[in-house]
Amino acid sequence: MSDNESSRDAADHLSIGEDFDVAHFARKFQLTIPEARQLFAKYDNDRAVLEREAHALGSRSNGDDTTD
């Protein structure tokens, strides 16, 4: 595997052990720290899945759901 592929793989994953990363992720998606930690616990560190689920959770948490 080339260095380029290693960098790309690392970019697709988030660090679940770093409080800074959890806090940054929570702020980015307007989640609480516990909500962000729950997502990391459930989906490990796959960036694509985490961001998709965080966006959906953030939308529900912030009242952005358009269903009445």
Coordinates of N, CA, C and O in Angstrom, one line a residue:
M1 N 0.9 -1.2 0.0 CA 0.0 0.0 0.0 C 0.9 1.2 0.0 O 1.9 1.3 0.7
S2 N 0.5 2.2 -0.8 CA 1.3 3.4 -0.9 C 1.0 4.3 0.3 O 0.0 4.2 0.9
D3 N 1.8 5.3 0.5 CA 1.6 6.3 1.5 C 0.3 7.1 1.3 O -0.4 7.4 2.2
N4 N 0.0 7.3 0.0 CA -1.2 8.0 -0.4 C -2.4 7.3 0.1 O -3.4 7.8 0.6
E5 N -2.5 5.9 -0.1 CA -3.6 5.1 0.4 C -3.7 5.1 1.9 O -4.8 5.2 2.4
S6 N -2.6 5.1 2.6 CA -2.6 5.1 4.1 C -3.2 6.4 4.5 O -4.0 6.4 5.5
S7 N -2.9 7.5 3.9 CA -3.4 8.8 4.3 C -4.9 8.9 4.1 O -5.6 9.4 4.9
R8 N -5.3 8.3 2.9 CA -6.7 8.4 2.6 C -7.5 7.5 3.6 O -8.6 7.9 4.0
D9 N -7.0 6.3 3.9 CA -7.7 5.5 4.9 C -7.8 6.2 6.3 O -8.8 6.1 6.9
A10 N -6.7 6.8 6.7 CA -6.8 7.6 8.0 C -7.8 8.7 7.9 O -8.4 9.0 8.9
A11 N -7.9 9.3 6.8 CA -8.9 10.4 6.7 C -10.3 9.9 6.7 O -11.2 10.7 7.1
D12 N -10.6 8.7 6.4 CA -11.9 8.1 6.4 C -12.3 7.6 7.8 O -13.4 7.1 8.0
H13 N -11.4 7.7 8.8 CA -11.7 7.2 10.1 C -11.4 8.3 11.2 O -10.5 9.1 11.0
L14 N -12.2 8.4 12.2 CA -12.0 9.4 13.3 C -11.4 8.7 14.5 O -11.7 7.5 14.7
S15 N -10.7 9.4 15.3 CA -10.1 8.9 16.5 C -11.2 8.9 17.6 O -11.7 10.0 18.0
I16 N -11.5 7.7 18.1 CA -12.6 7.7 19.1 C -12.0 7.9 20.5 O -12.8 8.1 21.4
G17 N -10.7 7.8 20.6 CA -10.1 7.9 22.0 C -9.8 9.3 22.4 O -9.5 9.5 23.6
E18 N -9.8 10.2 21.5 CA -9.4 11.6 21.8 C -10.6 12.5 22.2 O -11.5 12.6 21.4
D19 N -10.6 13.0 23.4 CA -11.7 13.9 23.8 C -11.9 15.1 22.9 O -13.0 15.5 22.6
F20 N -10.8 15.6 22.4 CA -10.9 16.7 21.4 C -11.7 16.4 20.2 O -12.5 17.1 19.7
D21 N -11.4 15.2 19.6 CA -12.1 14.7 18.4 C -13.6 14.5 18.7 O -14.4 14.9 17.8
V22 N -13.9 14.0 19.8 CA -15.3 13.8 20.2 C -16.0 15.2 20.3 O -17.1 15.4 19.8
A23 N -15.3 16.1 21.0 CA -15.9 17.4 21.2 C -16.1 18.1 19.9 O -17.1 18.8 19.6
H24 N -15.1 18.1 19.0 CA -15.1 18.7 17.7 C -16.3 18.1 16.9 O -17.1 18.8 16.3
F25 N -16.4 16.8 16.9 CA -17.4 16.1 16.2 C -18.8 16.5 16.7 O -19.7 16.8 15.9
A26 N -19.0 16.6 18.0 CA -20.2 17.0 18.6 C -20.6 18.4 18.2 O -21.7 18.7 17.8
R27 N -19.6 19.3 18.3 CA -19.9 20.7 17.8 C -20.3 20.8 16.4 O -21.2 21.5 16.0
K28 N -19.6 20.1 15.5 CA -19.8 20.1 14.1 C -21.2 19.8 13.7 O -21.8 20.4 12.9
F29 N -21.8 18.8 14.5 CA -23.1 18.3 14.2 C -24.2 18.8 15.2 O -25.3 18.3 15.2
Q30 N -23.8 19.7 16.0 CA -24.7 20.2 17.1 C -25.3 19.1 17.9 O -26.5 19.1 18.2
L31 N -24.4 18.2 18.4 CA -24.8 17.1 19.3 C -24.2 17.4 20.7 O -23.2 18.2 20.8
T32 N -24.7 16.7 21.7 CA -24.1 16.7 23.0 C -22.9 15.7 23.0 O -22.8 14.9 22.1
I33 N -22.0 15.9 23.9 CA -20.8 15.0 24.0 C -21.4 13.5 24.2 O -20.9 12.6 23.5
P34 N -22.3 13.3 25.1 CA -22.8 11.9 25.2 C -23.4 11.4 23.9 O -23.3 10.2 23.6
E35 N -24.1 12.2 23.1 CA -24.7 11.8 21.9 C -23.5 11.4 20.9 O -23.6 10.3 20.2
A36 N -22.5 12.2 20.9 CA -21.4 11.9 20.0 C -20.7 10.6 20.4 O -20.4 9.7 19.6
R37 N -20.5 10.4 21.7 CA -19.9 9.2 22.2 C -20.7 8.0 21.9 O -20.2 6.9 21.6
Q38 N -22.1 8.1 22.0 CA -22.9 7.0 21.6 C -22.8 6.6 20.2 O -22.7 5.4 19.8
L39 N -22.6 7.6 19.3 CA -22.4 7.3 17.9 C -21.1 6.6 17.7 O -21.0 5.6 16.9
F40 N -20.0 7.1 18.3 CA -18.7 6.4 18.2 C -18.8 5.0 18.7 O -18.2 4.1 18.1
A41 N -19.5 4.8 19.8 CA -19.6 3.4 20.4 C -20.4 2.5 19.4 O -20.1 1.3 19.3
K42 N -21.4 3.0 18.8 CA -22.3 2.2 17.9 C -21.6 2.0 16.6 O -21.7 0.9 16.0
Y43 N -21.0 3.0 16.0 CA -20.5 2.9 14.6 C -19.0 2.9 14.5 O -18.5 3.0 13.4
D44 N -18.3 2.7 15.6 CA -16.9 2.7 15.7 C -16.3 4.0 15.1 O -16.7 5.1 15.6
N45 N -15.4 4.0 14.1 CA -14.8 5.2 13.7 C -14.9 5.4 12.2 O -14.0 6.0 11.6
D46 N -15.9 4.9 11.6 CA -16.1 5.0 10.1 C -16.7 6.4 9.9 O -17.9 6.7 10.2
R47 N -15.9 7.3 9.3 CA -16.3 8.7 9.2 C -17.6 8.8 8.4 O -18.5 9.6 8.8
A48 N -17.7 8.1 7.3 CA -18.9 8.3 6.4 C -20.2 7.9 7.2 O -21.2 8.6 7.2
V49 N -20.2 6.8 7.9 CA -21.3 6.4 8.7 C -21.6 7.3 9.9 O -22.7 7.7 10.1
L50 N -20.5 7.7 10.6 CA -20.7 8.6 11.7 C -21.3 9.9 11.3 O -22.2 10.5 11.9
E51 N -20.8 10.5 10.2 CA -21.3 11.8 9.7 C -22.8 11.7 9.3 O -23.6 12.6 9.6
R52 N -23.1 10.6 8.6 CA -24.5 10.4 8.2 C -25.4 10.3 9.4 O -26.5 11.0 9.4
E53 N -25.1 9.5 10.3 CA -25.9 9.3 11.5 C -25.9 10.5 12.4 O -27.0 10.9 13.0
A54 N -24.8 11.2 12.5 CA -24.8 12.5 13.3 C -25.7 13.5 12.7 O -26.4 14.2 13.4
H55 N -25.6 13.6 11.3 CA -26.5 14.6 10.7 C -28.0 14.3 10.9 O -28.7 15.2 11.3
A56 N -28.3 13.0 10.8 CA -29.7 12.6 11.1 C -30.1 12.9 12.5 O -31.2 13.4 12.8
L57 N -29.2 12.5 13.5 CA -29.5 12.8 14.9 C -29.6 14.2 15.2 O -30.5 14.7 15.9
G58 N -28.7 15.0 14.6 CA -28.7 16.5 14.9 C -29.9 17.1 14.3 O -30.5 18.0 15.0
S59 N -30.4 16.7 13.2 CA -31.6 17.2 12.6 C -32.8 16.9 13.5 O -33.7 17.8 13.8
R60 N -32.9 15.7 14.1 CA -34.0 15.3 15.0 C -33.9 16.1 16.3 O -34.9 16.6 16.8
S61 N -32.7 16.2 16.8 CA -32.5 16.9 18.1 C -32.8 18.4 18.0 O -33.2 19.0 19.0
N62 N -32.6 19.0 16.9 CA -32.7 20.4 16.7 C -34.1 20.8 16.2 O -34.3 22.0 15.8
G63 N -35.0 19.9 16.1 CA -36.3 20.2 15.6 C -36.4 20.5 14.1 O -37.4 21.1 13.7
D64 N -35.4 20.0 13.4 CA -35.5 20.2 11.9 C -36.3 19.2 11.2 O -36.4 19.3 10.0
D65 N -36.8 18.3 11.9 CA -37.7 17.2 11.2 C -38.9 17.9 10.7 O -39.7 18.5 11.5
T66 N -39.3 17.7 9.5 CA -40.4 18.4 8.9 C -41.7 17.6 9.0 O -42.7 18.0 8.5
T67 N -41.6 16.4 9.6 CA -42.9 15.6 9.7 C -43.7 16.2 10.9 O -43.2 16.6 11.9
D68 N -45.0 16.3 10.7 CA -45.9 16.8 11.7 C -46.9 15.7 12.1 O -47.4 15.0 11.4

